[in-house]
Amino acid sequence: MTEIDEVEAMSDAGTTVTPPTALVKVTDLRKSFGRNHVLRGVSIEVQKGEVVVLIGPSGSGKSTFLRCINFLEEPTSGVISIGGSVAHCGTHGKAYRSAEREIRLKCGMVFQDFNLWPHKSVIENVIEGPVVVKGEKSQSAVLRAEALLEKVGLSDHKDFFPGQISGGQKQRVAIARALAMQPELMLFDEPTSALDPELIGDVLSVMKDLATEGMTMIVVTHEMGFARDVANRAIFMDEGVFLEDEKPGELFLHPKHERTRRFLRHILPERDDGRMASETGGADLPE
Ligand SMILES: Nc1ncnc2c1ncn2[C@@H]1O[C@H](COP(=O)(O)OP(=O)(O)OP(=O)(O)O)[C@@H](O)[C@H]1O
Ligand SMILES: [Mg+2]
């Protein structure tokens, strides 16, 4: 039964029901490195325009999850569907390879350590993907790159090299570079965790603008203020599974699992009276 069949079957009055608009649907995704079973059957749907924040302890599989859904790592098994391209992982056939290629092009990824080309200028970094991967004419790629650099507040730095700009500026270039490929989904892997505190705000504000414009985003971050203000959902991941998937306020204030509570105790500020924010109505969650 297809998804649309299912929806029609659910419609008891016989009226037409709008089919689900999930941009991302991941079903039972598994990834092992040898005997290390890192993703142990992860499923998620993300609607177009949703912002999902992923939190969890080190080694729980957050980066591996992001890397698998845009095929920087080859998943062991599971089904990944993004914007209508469906990859049945582990099959390795022609259909799988072509879905993999389509999905890669639909995802933009931003890494903790920027991954810019050090020998290319800011604008060359931004046009590289469209020109080299998509074969776009450099004139139109440059025009779009200039608009994107303006959007991330770096018009004045287009001819600088990565070694000449700050970490926060590098990360904003990395965001512009990912957007230059016109992705349908943006994946962020701890985009601010390598930055000095005073540089974090500018990067978060660019991400917030993107969310406001309707970009679908999956963000691994422990910036709880961002999660609370911008995300529609927050997922707690532990030992290769998604343990809780809730509205951010609900997850932070009323975690259901002891493992979630234990983790939040580490990352949420402790109050003077020793209680955690989840016991105080969240009044002291960081901005
Ligand atoms: N390329 C790889 N080869 C072998 N093992 C790997 C590889 N990538 C990740 N792993 C293992 O997968 C597990 C999960 O790693 P992952 O980087 O996904 O965790 P994480 O939740 O992102 O952690 P962190 O918060 O520290 O970034 C770890 O045990 C790690 O050693
Ligand atoms: Mg990681």
XYZ file of C-alpha atoms and ligand atoms in Angstrom:
319
model
C 0.000 0.000 0.000
C 1.430 3.409 -0.904
C 1.379 6.359 1.443
C -1.433 7.962 -0.564
C -3.449 4.712 -0.470
C -3.043 4.691 3.286
C -4.350 8.225 3.590
C -7.318 7.432 1.371
C -8.077 4.329 3.404
C -8.087 6.450 6.542
C -10.631 8.834 5.091
C -13.864 7.259 6.359
C -16.179 9.891 4.818
C -14.731 9.214 1.382
C -13.555 12.821 1.109
C -10.136 13.626 -0.286
C -7.493 14.027 2.383
C -4.338 15.959 1.581
C -1.449 13.477 1.506
C 1.284 13.990 4.096
C 3.895 16.483 3.037
C 6.881 14.953 4.809
C 9.972 16.190 3.020
C 12.096 13.677 4.884
C 11.096 10.161 5.787
C 13.683 7.846 7.274
C 12.637 4.313 8.171
C 14.578 1.889 10.379
C 17.979 3.343 9.511
C 20.906 1.261 10.726
C 24.634 1.828 10.520
C 27.393 -0.359 11.887
C 31.124 0.151 11.818
C 32.288 -3.432 12.153
C 30.753 -4.677 15.376
C 29.934 -1.172 16.573
C 26.188 -0.788 15.924
C 25.965 2.991 15.904
C 22.467 3.525 14.471
C 20.107 0.867 15.758
C 16.925 1.451 13.783
C 16.156 5.144 13.597
C 12.934 6.441 12.036
C 11.795 10.007 11.588
C 9.544 12.161 9.443
C 10.234 15.849 8.959
C 7.643 18.071 7.330
C 8.627 20.778 4.886
C 9.607 23.900 6.820
C 10.127 22.107 10.130
C 13.207 22.691 12.283
C 14.288 19.650 14.275
C 17.004 19.835 16.902
C 18.924 16.678 17.794
C 20.633 16.425 21.169
C 22.375 13.597 22.960
C 25.606 12.476 24.591
C 28.899 12.179 22.761
C 29.054 8.977 20.741
C 25.273 8.487 20.643
C 25.275 8.642 16.814
C 24.104 12.185 16.046
C 26.786 12.938 13.428
C 26.509 9.455 11.966
C 22.767 9.983 11.531
C 23.289 13.273 9.650
C 26.126 11.795 7.591
C 24.019 8.778 6.636
C 21.020 10.740 5.467
C 23.098 12.606 2.914
C 25.306 9.599 2.177
C 28.591 10.918 3.499
C 28.466 7.531 5.218
C 26.891 4.534 3.560
C 23.994 3.299 5.715
C 23.901 -0.424 6.447
C 20.136 -0.720 5.945
C 16.907 1.260 6.059
C 14.992 3.523 3.718
C 15.762 7.206 3.202
C 13.287 9.344 1.313
C 13.961 13.028 0.705
C 11.837 15.201 -1.553
C 10.486 12.179 -3.406
C 13.837 10.429 -3.974
C 13.759 7.067 -2.220
C 16.917 5.074 -1.433
C 16.618 1.502 -0.162
C 19.939 1.267 1.642
C 22.007 -1.870 1.450
C 20.714 -2.782 -2.014
C 23.504 -1.111 -4.046
C 21.619 -1.417 -7.327
C 21.275 1.206 -10.039
C 18.068 2.637 -8.527
C 19.801 3.001 -5.157
C 22.783 4.806 -6.666
C 20.597 7.225 -8.575
C 18.446 7.994 -5.489
C 21.661 8.477 -3.504
C 22.901 11.023 -6.049
C 19.578 12.894 -6.036
C 19.431 12.969 -2.242
C 22.995 14.283 -1.917
C 22.031 17.211 -4.142
C 18.939 17.948 -2.061
C 20.899 18.219 1.203
C 23.191 21.022 2.299
C 25.478 20.270 5.219
C 27.296 22.555 7.635
C 30.048 21.043 9.773
C 31.480 21.991 13.142
C 34.875 22.774 11.606
C 33.628 24.666 8.497
C 35.432 22.520 5.873
C 36.203 25.498 3.615
C 38.843 25.258 0.881
C 41.759 27.189 2.429
C 43.306 28.112 -0.917
C 40.098 29.533 -2.374
C 38.604 32.932 -1.613
C 35.259 33.258 0.158
C 33.330 33.708 -3.088
C 35.247 30.905 -4.819
C 34.249 28.621 -1.968
C 30.603 29.546 -2.483
C 30.526 29.053 -6.278
C 32.591 25.840 -6.282
C 29.610 23.465 -5.846
C 27.235 25.030 -8.375
C 29.976 25.382 -11.015
C 31.881 22.121 -10.521
C 29.146 19.741 -9.337
C 26.127 21.180 -11.157
C 27.924 22.634 -14.180
C 26.331 26.050 -13.700
C 27.747 29.039 -15.608
C 30.081 30.953 -13.324
C 28.351 34.286 -14.036
C 25.021 33.180 -12.592
C 26.750 31.289 -9.757
C 28.638 34.474 -8.826
C 25.437 36.525 -8.790
C 23.755 34.055 -6.453
C 26.882 33.780 -4.293
C 26.983 37.557 -3.892
C 23.344 37.597 -2.811
C 24.002 34.775 -0.331
C 27.072 36.493 1.097
C 24.984 39.600 1.597
C 22.354 37.508 3.363
C 24.947 36.142 5.817
C 26.458 39.613 6.307
C 29.737 39.031 4.452
C 29.484 41.056 1.252
C 32.618 42.935 2.269
C 34.631 39.753 2.662
C 34.056 37.987 -0.633
C 37.687 38.243 -1.736
C 39.169 37.260 1.634
C 40.646 33.805 2.187
C 39.442 31.541 5.032
C 42.691 32.173 6.924
C 41.868 35.886 7.021
C 38.424 35.703 8.645
C 37.076 34.691 12.075
C 35.524 31.337 12.930
C 32.048 32.856 13.006
C 32.611 34.399 9.575
C 33.933 31.075 8.236
C 30.813 29.331 9.460
C 28.600 31.917 7.760
C 30.550 31.337 4.519
C 29.974 27.604 5.002
C 26.229 28.246 5.319
C 26.252 30.398 2.167
C 28.205 27.664 0.369
C 25.647 25.026 1.331
C 22.752 27.294 0.297
C 24.380 27.968 -3.073
C 23.442 24.414 -4.066
C 19.782 25.328 -3.494
C 19.108 22.440 -1.123
C 15.674 21.359 0.085
C 17.040 20.294 3.469
C 19.839 21.789 5.567
C 21.787 19.627 8.006
C 23.859 21.320 10.706
C 26.338 19.337 12.809
C 27.187 21.395 15.900
C 27.709 24.540 13.818
C 28.623 26.759 16.753
C 30.497 24.444 19.084
C 33.956 25.371 17.754
C 33.280 29.105 18.047
C 34.240 31.641 20.678
C 31.104 32.633 22.620
C 30.958 36.145 21.158
C 30.826 34.734 17.599
C 28.021 32.253 18.181
C 25.162 34.780 18.059
C 25.772 35.858 14.443
C 25.736 32.269 13.207
C 22.586 31.425 15.176
C 20.909 34.522 13.847
C 21.622 33.474 10.227
C 20.169 30.048 11.037
C 17.133 31.631 12.649
C 16.517 33.742 9.524
C 16.742 30.621 7.388
C 14.165 28.894 9.568
C 11.871 31.916 9.337
C 12.123 31.774 5.548
C 10.801 28.206 5.695
C 13.967 26.148 5.239
C 13.645 22.595 6.519
C 16.475 21.972 8.970
C 17.883 19.197 11.141
C 20.308 20.699 13.624
C 22.617 18.900 16.028
C 23.245 21.517 18.692
C 23.302 21.988 22.408
C 22.311 25.654 22.083
C 19.166 25.299 24.139
C 18.033 28.899 23.607
C 18.074 28.320 19.833
C 16.229 25.030 20.238
C 13.558 26.623 22.403
C 13.048 29.689 20.184
C 13.440 28.236 16.696
C 12.874 24.476 16.651
C 9.509 22.799 16.215
C 10.782 19.566 17.724
C 13.694 18.359 19.802
C 14.885 14.773 19.729
C 17.000 13.139 22.402
C 19.281 10.465 20.955
C 21.122 7.882 23.014
C 23.011 4.729 22.025
C 21.858 4.817 18.425
C 18.132 5.325 18.977
C 15.784 8.281 19.251
C 14.487 8.075 22.808
C 12.214 11.127 22.878
C 10.808 13.348 20.134
C 8.875 16.282 21.576
C 8.294 20.025 21.357
C 11.527 21.571 22.739
C 9.816 23.046 25.814
C 8.233 19.701 26.618
C 11.496 17.783 26.214
C 13.504 20.217 28.326
C 10.905 20.754 31.012
C 9.268 17.335 31.243
C 11.726 14.696 29.996
C 10.140 11.264 30.191
C 13.242 9.096 30.406
C 15.789 9.059 33.183
C 18.561 9.057 30.534
C 17.190 12.294 29.097
C 16.986 13.839 32.559
C 20.554 12.819 33.339
C 21.786 14.340 30.071
C 19.838 17.586 30.494
C 21.281 17.964 33.971
C 24.700 18.310 32.307
C 23.759 20.877 29.709
C 21.102 23.025 31.350
C 22.298 25.571 33.874
C 22.069 24.465 37.459
C 20.245 26.870 39.736
C 21.665 28.184 42.973
C 19.287 25.961 44.895
C 20.617 22.886 43.054
C 17.400 22.252 41.102
C 17.599 21.937 37.321
C 15.776 24.146 34.826
C 13.381 21.317 34.073
C 12.165 21.559 37.637
C 11.617 25.288 37.570
C 9.373 25.843 34.573
C 12.424 26.642 32.446
C 12.562 30.236 33.627
C 16.333 30.114 33.562
C 16.896 28.453 30.200
C 19.690 30.389 28.481
C 18.857 33.035 25.878
N 34.050 6.555 10.230
C 33.910 5.848 11.371
N 34.548 4.669 11.525
C 34.380 3.942 12.659
N 33.598 4.317 13.695
C 32.958 5.494 13.594
C 33.082 6.331 12.433
N 32.299 7.434 12.596
C 31.742 7.300 13.819
N 32.124 6.156 14.408
C 31.692 5.685 15.732
O 30.297 5.866 15.824
C 29.913 6.227 17.139
C 29.040 7.448 17.088
O 29.792 8.547 16.613
P 29.134 9.931 16.231
O 30.248 10.787 15.734
O 27.989 9.711 15.331
O 28.607 10.422 17.653
P 28.049 11.849 18.069
O 26.756 11.616 18.775
O 28.028 12.770 16.898
O 29.130 12.333 19.144
P 29.729 13.803 19.435
O 28.686 14.496 20.316
O 30.977 13.534 20.190
O 29.955 14.509 18.147
C 31.195 6.393 17.924
O 31.390 5.209 18.654
C 32.252 6.530 16.865
O 33.484 6.054 17.300
Mg 29.044 14.507 16.400
